[in-house]
Each structure stands twice: as C-alpha cells, then as structure tokens.
PDB file of C-alpha atoms in Angstrom:
ATOM      1  CA  PHE A   9      15.318-264.486 -32.775  1.00 47.00           C
ATOM      2  CA  GLU A  10      17.817-261.972 -32.799  1.00 59.00           C
ATOM      3  CA  PHE A  11      20.095-263.904 -29.807  1.00 62.00           C
ATOM      4  CA  LEU A  12      21.454-267.205 -29.756  1.00 73.00           C
ATOM      5  CA  GLU A  13      19.445-270.126 -28.749  1.00 83.00           C
ATOM      6  CA  GLN A  14      19.440-272.848 -26.541  1.00 87.00           C
ATOM      7  CA  LEU A  15      21.657-275.132 -29.289  1.00 90.00           C
ATOM      8  CA  HIS A  16      24.372-272.745 -29.751  1.00 90.00           C
ATOM      9  CA  ILE A  17      25.075-272.711 -25.646  1.00 93.00           C
ATOM     10  CA  PHE A  18      24.935-276.583 -25.890  1.00 95.00           C
ATOM     11  CA  ALA A  19      27.698-276.429 -28.822  1.00 95.00           C
ATOM     12  CA  VAL A  20      29.648-274.700 -26.645  1.00 95.00           C
ATOM     13  CA  ALA A  21      29.451-276.832 -23.572  1.00 96.00           C
ATOM     14  CA  HIS A  22      30.879-279.679 -25.902  1.00 97.00           C
ATOM     15  CA  ILE A  23      33.238-277.356 -27.713  1.00 97.00           C
ATOM     16  CA  ILE A  24      35.020-276.638 -24.083  1.00 96.00           C
ATOM     17  CA  ARG A  25      33.817-279.833 -22.775  1.00 97.00           C
ATOM     18  CA  ARG A  26      32.487-278.580 -19.290  1.00 96.00           C
ATOM     19  CA  PRO A  27      29.125-278.023 -17.899  1.00 97.00           C
ATOM     20  CA  ILE A  28      27.269-274.365 -18.117  1.00 96.00           C
ATOM     21  CA  ILE A  29      24.811-272.910 -16.073  1.00 95.00           C
ATOM     22  CA  VAL A  30      23.007-270.214 -17.342  1.00 93.00           C
ATOM     23  CA  TYR A  31      21.091-267.782 -14.965  1.00 90.00           C
ATOM     24  CA  ALA A  32      18.493-265.663 -16.886  1.00 83.00           C
ATOM     25  CA  ASP A  33      15.049-263.890 -16.216  1.00 77.00           C
ATOM     26  CA  ASN A  34      11.807-265.267 -18.389  1.00 74.00           C
ATOM     27  CA  LYS A  35      10.694-261.480 -19.241  1.00 72.00           C
ATOM     28  CA  MET A  36      11.719-259.428 -21.733  1.00 72.00           C
ATOM     29  CA  ARG A  37      13.013-256.230 -20.378  1.00 70.00           C
ATOM     30  CA  ASP A  38      13.430-252.829 -21.573  1.00 71.00           C
ATOM     31  CA  HIS A  39      16.865-250.544 -21.037  1.00 73.00           C
ATOM     32  CA  THR A  40      15.021-249.107 -17.667  1.00 78.00           C
ATOM     33  CA  GLY A  41      14.769-252.698 -16.520  1.00 72.00           C
ATOM     34  CA  ARG A  42      10.584-252.554 -16.814  1.00 78.00           C
ATOM     35  CA  ALA A  43       9.423-256.164 -18.133  1.00 75.00           C
ATOM     36  CA  PHE A  44       7.145-255.944 -21.210  1.00 73.00           C
ATOM     37  CA  CYS A  45       6.233-259.498 -22.161  1.00 72.00           C
ATOM     38  CA  ASP A  46       6.820-263.116 -20.691  1.00 71.00           C
ATOM     39  CA  MET A  47       9.214-265.596 -22.712  1.00 71.00           C
ATOM     40  CA  ALA A  48       7.925-268.784 -23.183  1.00 69.00           C
ATOM     41  CA  ILE A  49      10.049-271.689 -22.031  1.00 67.00           C
ATOM     42  CA  SER A  50      11.216-272.641 -25.644  1.00 66.00           C
ATOM     43  CA  GLU A  51      12.702-269.222 -25.497  1.00 69.00           C
ATOM     44  CA  SER A  52      14.119-268.961 -22.199  1.00 76.00           C
ATOM     45  CA  MET A  53      18.176-269.337 -22.242  1.00 83.00           C
ATOM     46  CA  CYS A  54      18.439-270.357 -18.323  1.00 87.00           C
ATOM     47  CA  GLY A  55      18.860-273.830 -17.574  1.00 91.00           C
ATOM     48  CA  ILE A  56      22.433-276.376 -17.377  1.00 95.00           C
ATOM     49  CA  TYR A  57      24.096-277.597 -20.684  1.00 95.00           C
ATOM     50  CA  LEU A  58      25.822-280.721 -20.440  1.00 96.00           C
ATOM     51  CA  PRO A  59      28.457-281.970 -22.902  1.00 97.00           C
ATOM     52  CA  ILE A  60      26.538-285.386 -22.783  1.00 96.00           C
ATOM     53  CA  CYS A  61      27.858-286.575 -26.185  1.00 96.00           C
ATOM     54  CA  LEU A  62      31.157-286.448 -24.864  1.00 96.00           C
ATOM     55  CA  PRO A  63      32.681-289.545 -23.093  1.00 96.00           C
ATOM     56  CA  GLU A  64      32.784-289.141 -19.502  1.00 94.00           C
ATOM     57  CA  LYS A  65      36.712-289.094 -19.323  1.00 95.00           C
ATOM     58  CA  LEU A  66      37.026-285.906 -21.905  1.00 95.00           C
ATOM     59  CA  ARG A  67      34.693-283.727 -19.453  1.00 95.00           C
ATOM     60  CA  ILE A  68      35.393-281.365 -17.249  1.00 94.00           C
ATOM     61  CA  LYS A  69      33.453-281.453 -13.947  1.00 91.00           C
ATOM     62  CA  ASN A  70      33.591-278.004 -13.153  1.00 91.00           C
ATOM     63  CA  PRO A  71      30.645-275.585 -14.707  1.00 93.00           C
ATOM     64  CA  ILE A  72      31.436-272.421 -15.856  1.00 93.00           C
ATOM     65  CA  ALA A  73      28.216-270.163 -14.858  1.00 93.00           C
ATOM     66  CA  ILE A  74      27.081-267.115 -16.860  1.00 94.00           C
ATOM     67  CA  ASN A  75      24.091-264.432 -16.710  1.00 90.00           C
ATOM     68  CA  PHE A  76      21.887-264.007 -19.805  1.00 85.00           C
ATOM     69  CA  ASP A  77      20.352-260.277 -19.438  1.00 78.00           C
ATOM     70  CA  SER A  78      18.957-258.047 -22.164  1.00 73.00           C
ATOM     71  CA  ALA A  79      20.632-260.316 -25.223  1.00 74.00           C
ATOM     72  CA  HIS A  80      23.943-260.200 -23.708  1.00 79.00           C
ATOM     73  CA  PHE A  81      26.115-262.639 -21.509  1.00 84.00           C
ATOM     74  CA  SER A  82      27.779-262.163 -18.751  1.00 88.00           C
ATOM     75  CA  ALA A  83      30.242-263.918 -16.611  1.00 87.00           C
ATOM     76  CA  MET A  84      29.458-265.150 -12.738  1.00 86.00           C
ATOM     77  CA  VAL A  85      32.715-265.002 -10.878  1.00 82.00           C
ATOM     78  CA  PRO A  86      32.965-265.821  -7.063  1.00 76.00           C
ATOM     79  CA  ILE A  87      33.662-263.304  -4.628  1.00 78.00           C
ATOM     80  CA  SER A  88      37.505-262.961  -3.754  1.00 78.00           C
ATOM     81  CA  GLY A  89      38.534-265.190  -0.825  1.00 77.00           C
ATOM     82  CA  THR A  90      36.067-267.629  -1.114  1.00 75.00           C
ATOM     83  CA  PRO A  91      36.748-271.095  -1.763  1.00 77.00           C
ATOM     84  CA  PRO A  92      35.266-272.924  -5.026  1.00 70.00           C
ATOM     85  CA  PRO A  93      32.726-275.350  -4.214  1.00 69.00           C
ATOM     86  CA  GLU A  94      33.743-279.213  -4.521  1.00 74.00           C
ATOM     87  CA  PHE A  95      32.295-281.409  -7.451  1.00 68.00           C
TER      88      PHE A  95
END
C-alpha cells in the first residue's frame, strides 16, 4: 500500500488511549474527485477503532473524528458554538 493501513490507526488509538472514528469513501478518486475504482472492504480505512487492549480505567471516552481522503487524513471539528456530545 502507498498509505497507512487499519492496523496503524488501531495502534494510534491505543497510544492516545481514545477511540478514533474514521470517515472515508470506499472509492479511489483522482485529483478532480472522479471515482476510478472501488476499494475492497479490507482496504477501506473507514471504521471505529477502539483501544480495547487497554484497561477501561486508562481509556478516554471522547472519540476523535477524522476524515480519510486521497491518502490524507483531516481533522473533523465541531462548528463553533455547538455543545460537545455527552458520552
């Protein structure tokens, strides 16, 4: 692969001790946004990555949401003035 795999995100979830939610398209797109092939489920980065190998008392419950597009990650942040969700 030319980009990170799911295992890398799973490891980062454990390093930062919190869930990571990854939003991603299941299609490969060119620089114009036109889809040129479908990705296999095993290659898709989307998912919820939980630090399940850590004891519960060490985990932070608030997740981080990121977007994966064109082999790059982008932070997803709430709109200013909206209250954070309760977990």
